XYZ file of C-alpha atoms in Angstrom:
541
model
C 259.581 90.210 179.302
C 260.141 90.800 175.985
C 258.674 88.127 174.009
C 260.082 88.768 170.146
C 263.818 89.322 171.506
C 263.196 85.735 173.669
C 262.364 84.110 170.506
C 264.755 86.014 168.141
C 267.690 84.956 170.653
C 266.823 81.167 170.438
C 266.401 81.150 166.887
C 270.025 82.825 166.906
C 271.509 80.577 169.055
C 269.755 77.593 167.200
C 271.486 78.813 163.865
C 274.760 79.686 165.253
C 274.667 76.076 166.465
C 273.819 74.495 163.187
C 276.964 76.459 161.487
C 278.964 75.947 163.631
C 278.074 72.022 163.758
C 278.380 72.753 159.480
C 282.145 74.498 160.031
C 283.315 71.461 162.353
C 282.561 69.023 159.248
C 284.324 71.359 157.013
C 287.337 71.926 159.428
C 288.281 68.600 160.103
C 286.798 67.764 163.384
C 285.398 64.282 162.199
C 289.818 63.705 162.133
C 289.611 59.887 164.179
C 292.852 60.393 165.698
C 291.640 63.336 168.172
C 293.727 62.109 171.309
C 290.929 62.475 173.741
C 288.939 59.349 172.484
C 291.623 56.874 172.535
C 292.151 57.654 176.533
C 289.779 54.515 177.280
C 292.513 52.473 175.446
C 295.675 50.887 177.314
C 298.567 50.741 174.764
C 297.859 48.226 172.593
C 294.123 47.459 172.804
C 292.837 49.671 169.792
C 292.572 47.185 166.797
C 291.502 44.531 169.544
C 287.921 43.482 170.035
C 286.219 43.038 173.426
C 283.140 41.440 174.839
C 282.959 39.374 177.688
C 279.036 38.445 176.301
C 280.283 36.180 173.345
C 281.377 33.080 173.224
C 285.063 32.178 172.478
C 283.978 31.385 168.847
C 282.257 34.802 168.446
C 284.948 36.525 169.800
C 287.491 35.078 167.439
C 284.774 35.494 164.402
C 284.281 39.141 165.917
C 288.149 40.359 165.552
C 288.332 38.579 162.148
C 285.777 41.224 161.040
C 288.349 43.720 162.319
C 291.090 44.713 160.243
C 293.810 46.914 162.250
C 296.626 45.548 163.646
C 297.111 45.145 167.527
C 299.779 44.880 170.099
C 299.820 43.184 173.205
C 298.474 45.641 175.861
C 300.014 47.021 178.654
C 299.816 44.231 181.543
C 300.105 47.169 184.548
C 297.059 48.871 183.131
C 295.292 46.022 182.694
C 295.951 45.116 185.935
C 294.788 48.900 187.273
C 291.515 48.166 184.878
C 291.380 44.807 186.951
C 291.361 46.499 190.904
C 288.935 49.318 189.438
C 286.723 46.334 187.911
C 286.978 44.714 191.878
C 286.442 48.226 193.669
C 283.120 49.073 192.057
C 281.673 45.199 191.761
C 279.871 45.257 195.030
C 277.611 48.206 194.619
C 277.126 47.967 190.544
C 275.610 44.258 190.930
C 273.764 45.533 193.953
C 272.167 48.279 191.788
C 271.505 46.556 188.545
C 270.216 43.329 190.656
C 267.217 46.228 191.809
C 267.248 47.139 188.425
C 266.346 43.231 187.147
C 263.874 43.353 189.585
C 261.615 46.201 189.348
C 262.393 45.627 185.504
C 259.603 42.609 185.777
C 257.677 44.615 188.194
C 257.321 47.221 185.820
C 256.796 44.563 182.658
C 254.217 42.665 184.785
C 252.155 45.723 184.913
C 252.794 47.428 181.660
C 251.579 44.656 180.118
C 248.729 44.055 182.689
C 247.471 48.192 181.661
C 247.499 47.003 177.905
C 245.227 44.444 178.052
C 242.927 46.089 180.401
C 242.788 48.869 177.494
C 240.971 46.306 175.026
C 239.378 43.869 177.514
C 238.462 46.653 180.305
C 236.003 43.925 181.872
C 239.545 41.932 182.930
C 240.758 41.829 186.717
C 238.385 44.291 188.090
C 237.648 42.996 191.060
C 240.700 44.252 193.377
C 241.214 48.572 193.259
C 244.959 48.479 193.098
C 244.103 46.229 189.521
C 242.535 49.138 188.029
C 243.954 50.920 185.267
C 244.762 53.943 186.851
C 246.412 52.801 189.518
C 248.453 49.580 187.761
C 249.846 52.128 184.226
C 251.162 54.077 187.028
C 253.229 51.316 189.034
C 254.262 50.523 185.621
C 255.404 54.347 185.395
C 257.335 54.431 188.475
C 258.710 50.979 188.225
C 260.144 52.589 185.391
C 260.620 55.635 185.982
C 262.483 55.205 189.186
C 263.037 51.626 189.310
C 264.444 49.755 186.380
C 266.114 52.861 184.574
C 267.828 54.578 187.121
C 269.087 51.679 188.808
C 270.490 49.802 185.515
C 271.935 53.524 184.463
C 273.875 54.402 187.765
C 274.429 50.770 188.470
C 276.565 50.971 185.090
C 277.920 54.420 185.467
C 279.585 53.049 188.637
C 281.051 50.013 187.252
C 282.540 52.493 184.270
C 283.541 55.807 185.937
C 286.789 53.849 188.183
C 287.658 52.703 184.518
C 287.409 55.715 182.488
C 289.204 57.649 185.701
C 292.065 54.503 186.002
C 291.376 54.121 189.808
C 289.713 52.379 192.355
C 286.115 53.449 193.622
C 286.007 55.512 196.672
C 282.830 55.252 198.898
C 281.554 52.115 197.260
C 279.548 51.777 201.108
C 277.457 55.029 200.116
C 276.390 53.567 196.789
C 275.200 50.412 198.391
C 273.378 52.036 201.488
C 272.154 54.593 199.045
C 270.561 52.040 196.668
C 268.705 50.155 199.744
C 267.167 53.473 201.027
C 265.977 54.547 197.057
C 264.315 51.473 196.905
C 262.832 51.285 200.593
C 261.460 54.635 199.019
C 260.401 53.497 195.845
C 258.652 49.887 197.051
C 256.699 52.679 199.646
C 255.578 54.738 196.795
C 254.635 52.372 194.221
C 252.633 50.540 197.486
C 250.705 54.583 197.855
C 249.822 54.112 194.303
C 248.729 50.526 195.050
C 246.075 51.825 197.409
C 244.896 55.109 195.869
C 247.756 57.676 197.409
C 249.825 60.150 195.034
C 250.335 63.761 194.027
C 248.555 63.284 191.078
C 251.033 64.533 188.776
C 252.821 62.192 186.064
C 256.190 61.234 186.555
C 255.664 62.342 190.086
C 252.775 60.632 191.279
C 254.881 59.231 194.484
C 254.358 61.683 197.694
C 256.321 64.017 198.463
C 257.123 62.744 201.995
C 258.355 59.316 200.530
C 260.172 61.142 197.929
C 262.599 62.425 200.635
C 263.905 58.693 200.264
C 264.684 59.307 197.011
C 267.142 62.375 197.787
C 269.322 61.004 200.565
C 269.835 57.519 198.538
C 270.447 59.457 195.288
C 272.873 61.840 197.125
C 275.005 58.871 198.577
C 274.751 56.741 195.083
C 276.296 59.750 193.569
C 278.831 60.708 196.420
C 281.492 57.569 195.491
C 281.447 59.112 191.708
C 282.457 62.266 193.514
C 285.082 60.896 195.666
C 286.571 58.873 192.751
C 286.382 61.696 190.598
C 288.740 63.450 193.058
C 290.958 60.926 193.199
C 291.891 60.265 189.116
C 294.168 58.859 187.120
C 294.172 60.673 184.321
C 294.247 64.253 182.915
C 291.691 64.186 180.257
C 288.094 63.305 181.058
C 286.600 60.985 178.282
C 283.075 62.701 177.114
C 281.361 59.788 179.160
C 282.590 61.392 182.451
C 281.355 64.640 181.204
C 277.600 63.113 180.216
C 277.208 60.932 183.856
C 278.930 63.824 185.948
C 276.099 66.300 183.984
C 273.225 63.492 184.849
C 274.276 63.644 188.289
C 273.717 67.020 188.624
C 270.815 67.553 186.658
C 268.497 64.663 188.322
C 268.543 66.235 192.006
C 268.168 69.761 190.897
C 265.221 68.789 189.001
C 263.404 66.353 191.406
C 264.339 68.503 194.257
C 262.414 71.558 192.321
C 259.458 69.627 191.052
C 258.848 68.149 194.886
C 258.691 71.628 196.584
C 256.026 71.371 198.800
C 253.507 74.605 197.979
C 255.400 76.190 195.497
C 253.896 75.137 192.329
C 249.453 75.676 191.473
C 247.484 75.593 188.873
C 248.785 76.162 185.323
C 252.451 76.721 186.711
C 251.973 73.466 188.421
C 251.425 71.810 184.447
C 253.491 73.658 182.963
C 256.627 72.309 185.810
C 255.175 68.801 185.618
C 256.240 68.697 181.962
C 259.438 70.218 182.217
C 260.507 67.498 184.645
C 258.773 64.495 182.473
C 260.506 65.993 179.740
C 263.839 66.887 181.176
C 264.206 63.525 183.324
C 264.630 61.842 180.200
C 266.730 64.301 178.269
C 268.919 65.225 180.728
C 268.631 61.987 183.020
C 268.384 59.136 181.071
C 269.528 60.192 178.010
C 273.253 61.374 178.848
C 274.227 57.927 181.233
C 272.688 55.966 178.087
C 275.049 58.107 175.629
C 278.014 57.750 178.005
C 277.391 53.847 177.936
C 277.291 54.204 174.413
C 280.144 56.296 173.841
C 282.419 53.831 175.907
C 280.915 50.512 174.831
C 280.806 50.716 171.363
C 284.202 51.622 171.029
C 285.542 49.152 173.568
C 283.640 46.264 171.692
C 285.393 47.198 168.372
C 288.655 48.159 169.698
C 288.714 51.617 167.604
C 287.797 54.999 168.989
C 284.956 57.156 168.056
C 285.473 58.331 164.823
C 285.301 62.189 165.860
C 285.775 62.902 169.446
C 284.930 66.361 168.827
C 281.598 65.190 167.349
C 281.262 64.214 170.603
C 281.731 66.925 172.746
C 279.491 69.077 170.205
C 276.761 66.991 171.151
C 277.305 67.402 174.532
C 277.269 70.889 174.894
C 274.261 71.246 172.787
C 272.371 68.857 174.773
C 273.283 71.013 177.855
C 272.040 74.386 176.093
C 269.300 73.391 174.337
C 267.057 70.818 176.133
C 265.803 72.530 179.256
C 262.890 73.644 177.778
C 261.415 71.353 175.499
C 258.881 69.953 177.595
C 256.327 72.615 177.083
C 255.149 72.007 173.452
C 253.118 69.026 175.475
C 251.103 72.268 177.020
C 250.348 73.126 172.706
C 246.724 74.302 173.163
C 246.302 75.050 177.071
C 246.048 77.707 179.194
C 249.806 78.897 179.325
C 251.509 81.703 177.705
C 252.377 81.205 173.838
C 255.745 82.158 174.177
C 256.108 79.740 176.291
C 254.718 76.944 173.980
C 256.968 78.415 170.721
C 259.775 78.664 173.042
C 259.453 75.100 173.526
C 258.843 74.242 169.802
C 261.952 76.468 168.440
C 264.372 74.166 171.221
C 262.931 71.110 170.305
C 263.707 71.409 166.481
C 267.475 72.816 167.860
C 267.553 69.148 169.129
C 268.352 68.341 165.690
C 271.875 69.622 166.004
C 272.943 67.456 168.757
C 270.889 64.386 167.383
C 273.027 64.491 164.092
C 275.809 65.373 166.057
C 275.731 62.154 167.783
C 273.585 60.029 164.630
C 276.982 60.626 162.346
C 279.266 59.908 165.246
C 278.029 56.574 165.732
C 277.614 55.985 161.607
C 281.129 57.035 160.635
C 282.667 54.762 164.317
C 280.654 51.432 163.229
C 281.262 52.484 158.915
C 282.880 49.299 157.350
C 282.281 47.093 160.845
C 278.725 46.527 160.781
C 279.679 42.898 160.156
C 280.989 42.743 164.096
C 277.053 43.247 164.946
C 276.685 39.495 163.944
C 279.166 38.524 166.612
C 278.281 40.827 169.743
C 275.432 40.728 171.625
C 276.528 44.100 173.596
C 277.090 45.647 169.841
C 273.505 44.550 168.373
C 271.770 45.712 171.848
C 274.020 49.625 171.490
C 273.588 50.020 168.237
C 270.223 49.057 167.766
C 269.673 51.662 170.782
C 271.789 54.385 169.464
C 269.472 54.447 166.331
C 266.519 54.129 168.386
C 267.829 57.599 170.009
C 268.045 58.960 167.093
C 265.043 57.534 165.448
C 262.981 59.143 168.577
C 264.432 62.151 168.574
C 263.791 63.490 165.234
C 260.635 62.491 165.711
C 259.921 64.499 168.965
C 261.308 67.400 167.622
C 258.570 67.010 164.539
C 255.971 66.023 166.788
C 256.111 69.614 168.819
C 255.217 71.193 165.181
C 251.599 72.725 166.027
C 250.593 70.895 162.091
C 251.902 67.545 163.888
C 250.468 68.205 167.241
C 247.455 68.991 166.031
C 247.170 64.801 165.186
C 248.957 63.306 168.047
C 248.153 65.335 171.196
C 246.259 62.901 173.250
C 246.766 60.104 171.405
C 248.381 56.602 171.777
C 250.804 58.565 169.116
C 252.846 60.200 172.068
C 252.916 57.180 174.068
C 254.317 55.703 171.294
C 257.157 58.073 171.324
C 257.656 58.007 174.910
C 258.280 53.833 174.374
C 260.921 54.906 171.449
C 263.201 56.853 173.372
C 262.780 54.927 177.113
C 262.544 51.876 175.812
C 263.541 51.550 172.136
C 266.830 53.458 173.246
C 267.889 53.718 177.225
C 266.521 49.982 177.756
C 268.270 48.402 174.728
C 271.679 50.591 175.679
C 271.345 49.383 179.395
C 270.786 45.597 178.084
C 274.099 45.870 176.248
C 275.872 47.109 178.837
C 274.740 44.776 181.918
C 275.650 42.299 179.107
C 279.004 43.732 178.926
C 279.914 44.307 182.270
C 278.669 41.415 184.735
C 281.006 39.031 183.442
C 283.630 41.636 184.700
C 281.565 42.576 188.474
C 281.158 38.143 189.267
C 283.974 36.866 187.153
C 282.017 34.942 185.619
C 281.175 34.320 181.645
C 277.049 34.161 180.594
C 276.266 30.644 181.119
C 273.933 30.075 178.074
C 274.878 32.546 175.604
C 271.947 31.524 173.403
C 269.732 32.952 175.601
C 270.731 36.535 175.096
C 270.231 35.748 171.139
C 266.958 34.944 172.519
C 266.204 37.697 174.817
C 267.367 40.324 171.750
C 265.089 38.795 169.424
C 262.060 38.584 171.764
C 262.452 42.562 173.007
C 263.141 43.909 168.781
C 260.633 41.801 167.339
C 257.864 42.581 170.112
C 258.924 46.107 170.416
C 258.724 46.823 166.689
C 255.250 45.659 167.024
C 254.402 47.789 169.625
C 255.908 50.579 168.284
C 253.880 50.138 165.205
C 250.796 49.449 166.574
C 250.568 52.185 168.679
C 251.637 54.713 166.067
C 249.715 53.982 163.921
C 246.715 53.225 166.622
C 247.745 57.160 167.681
C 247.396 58.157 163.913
C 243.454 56.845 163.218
C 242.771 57.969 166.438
C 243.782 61.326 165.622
C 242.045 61.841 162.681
C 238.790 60.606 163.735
C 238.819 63.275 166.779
C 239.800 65.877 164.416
C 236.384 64.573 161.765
C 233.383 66.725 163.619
C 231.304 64.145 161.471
C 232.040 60.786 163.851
C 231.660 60.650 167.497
C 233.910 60.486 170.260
C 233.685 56.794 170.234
C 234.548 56.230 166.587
C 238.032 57.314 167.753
C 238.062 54.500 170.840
C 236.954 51.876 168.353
C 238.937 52.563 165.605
C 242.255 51.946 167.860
C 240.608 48.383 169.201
C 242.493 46.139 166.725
C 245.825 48.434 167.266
C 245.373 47.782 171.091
C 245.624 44.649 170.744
C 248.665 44.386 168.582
C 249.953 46.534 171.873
C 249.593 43.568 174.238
C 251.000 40.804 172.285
C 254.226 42.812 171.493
C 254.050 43.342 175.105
C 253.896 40.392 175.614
C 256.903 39.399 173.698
C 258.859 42.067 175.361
C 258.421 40.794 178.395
C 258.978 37.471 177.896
C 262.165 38.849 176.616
C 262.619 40.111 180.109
C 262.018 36.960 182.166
C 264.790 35.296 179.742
C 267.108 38.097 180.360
C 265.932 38.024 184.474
C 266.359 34.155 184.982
C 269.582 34.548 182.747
C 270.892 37.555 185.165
C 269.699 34.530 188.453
C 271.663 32.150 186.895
C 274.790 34.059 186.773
C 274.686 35.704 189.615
C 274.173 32.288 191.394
C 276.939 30.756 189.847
C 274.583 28.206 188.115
C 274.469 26.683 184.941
C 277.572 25.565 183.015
C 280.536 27.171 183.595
C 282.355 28.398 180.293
C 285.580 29.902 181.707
C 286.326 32.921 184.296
C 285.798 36.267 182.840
C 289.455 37.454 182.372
C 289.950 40.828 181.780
C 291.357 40.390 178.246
C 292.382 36.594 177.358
C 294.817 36.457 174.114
C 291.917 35.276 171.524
C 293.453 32.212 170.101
C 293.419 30.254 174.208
C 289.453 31.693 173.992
C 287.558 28.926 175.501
C-alpha cells in the first residue's frame, strides 16, 4: 500500500469538500425555496406552527412568534397524514415504551458506576454491583437499549409520513422489537454475572447477539415495504439519513461479531471502528433525520437550504468510516492508520458546519418560538449539542490534544456530549412530539416536561463540566513525571463527585419524563383534549 498517495488522496478529497461546501454558499444553495424541503408540508401548513407537546396557550403564543401567513391545509392530506399516524402507532409506542424502560435501567446504573468511582467502598458486597460489571449494563442499556429503540421507534412513526402512506409490515416491527430485547435483557443478565467478549460496545456474546440480527432485520423490513409502496416522488433528506442508518447498523454489527475473524491488534483496531461508527453512522443520522423533520414541522417553515442538507449528508457518508482509529493514537497499529483517522476526523468539519448553519439560518429570527415548545427547546438544544461535540472530536484526535485526554475522564466526557447531550435530547423532543399523535392523547401535565428539560440541561451541564475539566487535571498530572500515579486519581476526586450529583439530576429528569410517558400511555391524569392532527388554533383547548 502506498501510504503518502493514501494520505495525499484524503487530504484531496477533504479540500475538494470544503470548496465545494465554500462554492454552494456563493452559488445560492442556502436559496429557502429549494422545492425538496417543503415536501413534508400539505398545502397550506408552512407559516403554521405545530406541536402536539404545548398547551393550547403555548401554541397560540408559539404562532404569534411566527410571522408568515397561512392557509387552511389540505383536509385529504391531512387525512392521509391521519391513517399513516394510525398504521405505524402500534409498533412505534411498542418500541419507544422499551426505550422508557431500559432508559432507567441504564440511568439506574450510570449513576450507580459514578458514585462507586468516589466512594469505591459502596455496594460491594454482590459481584454483579461491581464497577466493571454495572458501567457496562449502563453501556449496553444504552447502547442497545434506550437509543436504538427511541431512534427506530421514531423513524417508524415518521417514515409513513414523510412517504404519505400507510406502514406495511407493522407485525415485523413489533415481533422484531420483542426478540431485540429478549436478546438484550439476556446479554445485559451475561454481564450481570461475569460473561462477555470483552470488547466495548460489544461486550454482549456473540451467540446472544444473533438476537440482535433477526429483530433488527424485521424492525427494519416494514421501512422497506413502505418504502416500496410511496406516495411521493421526492425523498425528503430524512428518508435518505434513516434508510442510510438502516443499512449501516447490520453491516457493521454483523462484521464486528464474526466469530474468529478478528485477534490481537486487528481485533482493537475493529472494536473502535464500530464504537466509533455506531454512533456516527447509527445514531447520529436517525437523530439528524428527527431533526431535520421536527424542527421544521414545529415552526411551520422549511429548512432554510435543503441543499445544505443533502451536502451534509453525503459528507457524512464519505467521510466518517474511519474516524475511530485516532482512539488507537499511541498503540501498536500502523501510523497511517492513526493519521488516516486524524485527517477524516478534521473533514468532519465540513458536514458539521454544513448542518450547524442549516439549523442557524432555519431557527434565525424564531428563536423566540423556543419559549413556547418543549419539542423545539429539546431539538435545538440537541442540534447544538451535535455540533458542540463534534468539533470537539475532530480537535480531540489532534496528537497535541490527545496527548492530554487519552485515558482520561476527558473522552468520556465527549462520548456523554454527542450520546447524550445530542441523540438523547433529539429523541426527548421527538417522543414529545409524536405520542400525542401514536395514543391520541395530549401530555397530561405539561409542566412536567418544563420540569424534566430543566432537570436533564441543568444536571447535564454539570456533568459535562465536571468531567472535562476532571479529564483536563487528570491529564496533566500523568503527563508531570514529578507526581505519582495517584496525584492524577486524587486530583479528579472533587470533579467525581460533581459527576454523580449531575447524574443524579439527570436521572431524576428521567423518572419525571418515565412516570410522565406511564401516565399517558395509561390514559391517566387529566385529560386536556384528543390530540387532533391539526386543530384551527383559536378552538385550542
Amino acid at each position: 500500500m502506498d501510504i503518502p498517495l493514501l494520505l495525499l488522496s484524503s487530504f484531496i478529497i477533504a479540500v475538494t469538500g470544503l470548496f465545494f461546501f465554500i462554492w454552494s454558499l456563493r452559488r445560492g444553495l442556502l436559496d429557502p425555496d429549494a422545492a425538496g424541503a417543503k415536501v413534508i408540508f400539505s398545502p397550506g401548513e408552512i407559516g403554521r406552527v405545530e406541536e402536539p407537546a404545548a398547551t393550547g396557550v403555548g401554541q397560540r403564543e408559539l404562532q404569534r412568534t411566527m410571522t408568515a401567513s397561512h392557509g387552511e391545509p389540505d383536509a385529504d392530506e391531512l387525512q392521509a397524514r391521519l391513517a399513516a399516524d394510525a398504521s405505524s402507532a402500534r409498533p412505534a409506542f411498542v418500541l419507544l415504551g422499551f426505550a422508557v424502560f431500559w432508559l432507567l435501567v441504564a440511568s439506574l446504573a450510570g449513576l450507580t458506576s459514578s458514585i462507586k468511582l468516589h466512594e469505591p467502598d459502596w455496594l460491594t458486597q454482590y459481584a454483579w454491583l461491581s464497577f466493571g460489571r454495572i458501567r457496562t449494563i449502563h453501556l449496553n442499556a444504552v447502547a442497545y437499549g434506550w437509543a436504538p429503540m427511541a431512534a427506530l421507534g421514531v423513524a417508524l412513526w415518521m417514515m409513513p409520513r414523510l412517504l404519505k402512506t400507510r406502514l406495511e409490515g407493522a407485525r415485523f416491527a413489533v415481533c422484531g422489537a420483542v426478540l431485540w430485547n429478549i436478546g438484550l435483557a439476556i446479554g445485559i443478565g451475561c454481564i450481570a454475572v461475569g460473561i462477555n467478549d470483552g470488547m466495548e460496545w460489544l461486550e454482549i456474546p456473540g451467540q446472544v447477539g444473533v438476537l440482535f440480527a433477526v429483530g433488527g432485520a424485521m424492525i427494519g423490513l416494514p421501512l422497506v415495504f413502505t418504502l416500496r409502496r410511496r406516495k411521493v416522488e421526492h425523498l425528503y433528506v430524512s428518508v435518505w439519513y434513516m434508510g442510510a442508518a438502516l443499512f449501516w447498523f447490520p453491516v457493521l454489527y454483523i462484521v464486528a461479531k464474526l466469530p474468529n475473524l478478528h485477534f490481537g491488534v486487528e481485533q482493537a483496531t475493529m472494536n473502535w471502528w464500530f464504537g466509533h461508527n455506531v454512533l456516527g453512522l447509527f445514531y447520529t443520522p436517525l437523530s439528524l433525520a428527527a431533526v431535520y423533520y421536527f424542527l421544521p414541522k414545529v415552526i411551520g417553515r422549511p429548512i432554510q437550504s435543503y441543499n445544505l442538507s443533502l451536502i451534509g449528508f453525503w459528507c457524512l457518508a464519505f467521510f466518517y468510516g474511519q474516524v475511530g482509529g485516532h482512539h488507537l493514537v499511541g498503540g501498536p497499529v500502523p501510523e497511517w492508520l492513526v493519521t488516516l483517522s486524524i485527517v477524516q476526523s478534521i473533514m468532519m468539519i465540513v458536514p458539521v458546519v454544513a448542518f450547524s448553519l442549516n439549523q442557524h439560518l432555519t431557527m434565525r429570527g424564531h428563536f423566540a418560538a423556543l419559549k413556547h415548545s418543549p419539542t423545539l427547546r429539546f431539538v435545538v438544544l440537541g442540534g447544538m449539542m451535535y455540533t458542540l461535540s463534534s468539533i470537539q472530536g475532530s480537535f480531540e484526535a489532534l496528537r497535541s490534544v490527545n496527548t492530554v485526554t487519552h485515558f482520561t475522564h476527558f473522552t468520556v466526557a465527549h462520548a456523554h456530549l454527542g450520546l447524550y447531550g445530542f441523540v438523547t435530547l433529539v429523541m426527548f423532543g421527538a417522543i414529545y412530539f409524536a405520542m400525542p399523535r401514536i395514543v391520541s392523547r395530549e401530555w397530561p401535565y405539561p409542566k412536567l416536561i418544563a420540569v424534566h428539560f430543566w432537570l436533564v440541561a441543568i444536571g447535564f451541564a454539570i456533568y459535562f463540566v465536571s468531567l472535562t475539566t476532571a479529564g483536563l487535571l487528570q491529564g496533566f498530572a500523568m503527563l508531570d513525571a514529578s507526581k505519582p500515579f495517584m496525584e492524577s486519581v486524587r486530583v479528579t476526586l472533587p470533579w467525581l463527585e460533581g459527576r454523580s450529583i449531575g447524574g443524579a439530576l439527570m436521572t431524576l429528569g428521567h423518572l419525571a419524563f418515565a412516570a410522565h410517558f406511564l401516565l399517558m400511555a395509561l390514559a391517566r391524569g387529566p385529560r386536556r383534549s384528543g390530540a387532533a392532527i391539526l386543530r384551527p388554533l383559536a378552538r385550542t383547548a
